[in-house]
Amino acid sequence: QITLKESGPTLVNPTETLTLTCSFSGFSLSDSGVGVAWIRQSPGKTREWLSWIYWNDADRHTPLLKNRLTITKDTSKNQVTLTLTNMGPADTATYQCARSRQSLPWAFDVWGPGTVVTVSS
Amino acid sequence: QSVLTQPASVSGSPGQSITISCTGRDTDIGAYNYVSWYQSRPGKTPKLLIYAGTRRPSGVPDRFSGSKSGNTDSLTISGLQTDDEADYYCASFSSSGPVLVFGGGTKVTVL
């Protein structure tokens, strides 16, 4: 069974850095063609793709967050970590990670349940 | 404001067919066949229904189908069931800005 689960702080102060971890099982990020992405949805807003990391260490980020994002993977621990710097109220959202495969181009076949992050002092 | 535009709600009676549209731009839906559709129910993780515009992952019933016309992709649910009551949203590859953009979601109600 393939599962993903997000973890991290539920409350972050403005200007701080958010670090979220996606822990997964049932697949490996060293498998050819596999990727893990982060998507978020702020209250009342559309889902927003943030970052993507692939089996071959390539990564990509949304240009809308202007160099605030970093994504890394630890293949031995089956984890992907997302960091988002300089958090502000607009970053309050539910953050989800999801798996992609080369055989399902630009789609996600398994998602985590999401973790809610609130930015407030 | 969503990059991809979906109707806020669609409803139908059991057994009927409904269609949910997803309208984009020349830089996403209009230029590529990389639209995916997801079903989202409270307390459950999103389920992939359609990828690459018209393809179904294994295990997805053929009651769910995708189609495209110009800058609009559509998801059709045939033989509507009470279990189909959920939120449905689309996503597409984009060559402008973020590589993946989403629709705002459509709430499907089974009357």
GROMACS .gro file of N, CA and C in nm, chain A residues 41 47 94 96 112-114, chain B residues 38-47 82-89 106-109:
model
   87
   41GLN      N    1  -0.332   2.476  -0.026
   41GLN     CA    2  -0.458   2.545  -0.051
   41GLN      C    3  -0.487   2.635   0.067
   47ARG      N    4  -0.611   2.561  -0.516
   47ARG     CA    5  -0.487   2.487  -0.488
   47ARG      C    6  -0.371   2.549  -0.566
   94THR      N    7  -0.347   2.463   0.398
   94THR     CA    8  -0.327   2.319   0.414
   94THR      C    9  -0.223   2.277   0.311
   96GLN      N   10  -0.011   1.978   0.126
   96GLN     CA   11  -0.017   1.837   0.094
   96GLN      C   12   0.102   1.796   0.007
  112GLY      N   13  -0.113   1.275   0.023
  112GLY     CA   14  -0.121   1.271   0.168
  112GLY      C   15  -0.247   1.343   0.213
  113PRO      N   16  -0.283   1.327   0.340
  113PRO     CA   17  -0.406   1.390   0.391
  113PRO      C   18  -0.392   1.540   0.410
  114GLY      N   19  -0.269   1.588   0.418
  114GLY     CA   20  -0.248   1.731   0.436
  114GLY      C   21  -0.223   1.769   0.581
  159TYR      N   22  -0.936   1.520  -1.043
  159TYR     CA   23  -0.931   1.457  -0.912
  159TYR      C   24  -1.068   1.467  -0.844
  160GLN      N   25  -1.096   1.364  -0.764
  160GLN     CA   26  -1.216   1.363  -0.681
  160GLN      C   27  -1.172   1.383  -0.536
  161SER      N   28  -1.236   1.474  -0.468
  161SER     CA   29  -1.199   1.502  -0.329
  161SER      C   30  -1.322   1.493  -0.240
  162ARG      N   31  -1.314   1.405  -0.143
  162ARG     CA   32  -1.423   1.389  -0.046
  162ARG      C   33  -1.370   1.423   0.093
  163PRO      N   34  -1.457   1.476   0.180
  163PRO     CA   35  -1.412   1.510   0.315
  163PRO      C   36  -1.353   1.388   0.387
  164GLY      N   37  -1.239   1.410   0.447
  164GLY     CA   38  -1.177   1.303   0.524
  164GLY      C   39  -1.103   1.200   0.440
  165LYS      N   40  -1.099   1.220   0.310
  165LYS     CA   41  -1.029   1.126   0.222
  165LYS      C   42  -0.925   1.200   0.140
  166THR      N   43  -0.823   1.129   0.100
  166THR     CA   44  -0.722   1.192   0.014
  166THR      C   45  -0.776   1.200  -0.129
  167PRO      N   46  -0.731   1.299  -0.205
  167PRO     CA   47  -0.779   1.313  -0.343
  167PRO      C   48  -0.753   1.187  -0.424
  168LYS      N   49  -0.845   1.158  -0.516
  168LYS     CA   50  -0.833   1.041  -0.602
  168LYS      C   51  -0.816   1.086  -0.747
  203THR      N   52  -2.486   0.806  -0.602
  203THR     CA   53  -2.482   0.890  -0.482
  203THR      C   54  -2.339   0.901  -0.429
  204ASP      N   55  -2.262   0.798  -0.452
  204ASP     CA   56  -2.122   0.796  -0.408
  204ASP      C   57  -2.036   0.898  -0.483
  205ASP      N   58  -2.088   0.951  -0.594
  205ASP     CA   59  -2.011   1.046  -0.674
  205ASP      C   60  -2.020   1.187  -0.616
  206GLU      N   61  -2.099   1.205  -0.515
  206GLU     CA   62  -2.112   1.337  -0.454
  206GLU      C   63  -1.979   1.373  -0.387
  207ALA      N   64  -1.915   1.478  -0.439
  207ALA     CA   65  -1.780   1.514  -0.397
  207ALA      C   66  -1.740   1.644  -0.466
  208ASP      N   67  -1.621   1.691  -0.435
  208ASP     CA   68  -1.561   1.803  -0.508
  208ASP      C   69  -1.469   1.746  -0.616
  209TYR      N   70  -1.470   1.807  -0.732
  209TYR     CA   71  -1.387   1.763  -0.843
  209TYR      C   72  -1.304   1.882  -0.891
  210TYR      N   73  -1.176   1.861  -0.909
  210TYR     CA   74  -1.094   1.971  -0.958
  210TYR      C   75  -0.998   1.923  -1.066
  227THR      N   76  -1.522   2.199  -0.840
  227THR     CA   77  -1.666   2.195  -0.866
  227THR      C   78  -1.732   2.099  -0.769
  228LYS      N   79  -1.834   2.146  -0.700
  228LYS     CA   80  -1.906   2.059  -0.607
  228LYS      C   81  -2.017   1.988  -0.682
  229VAL      N   82  -2.011   1.857  -0.682
  229VAL     CA   83  -2.115   1.777  -0.748
  229VAL      C   84  -2.214   1.728  -0.644
  230THR      N   85  -2.339   1.759  -0.671
  230THR     CA   86  -2.447   1.715  -0.583
  230THR      C   87  -2.535   1.616  -0.658
   0.00000   0.00000   0.00000
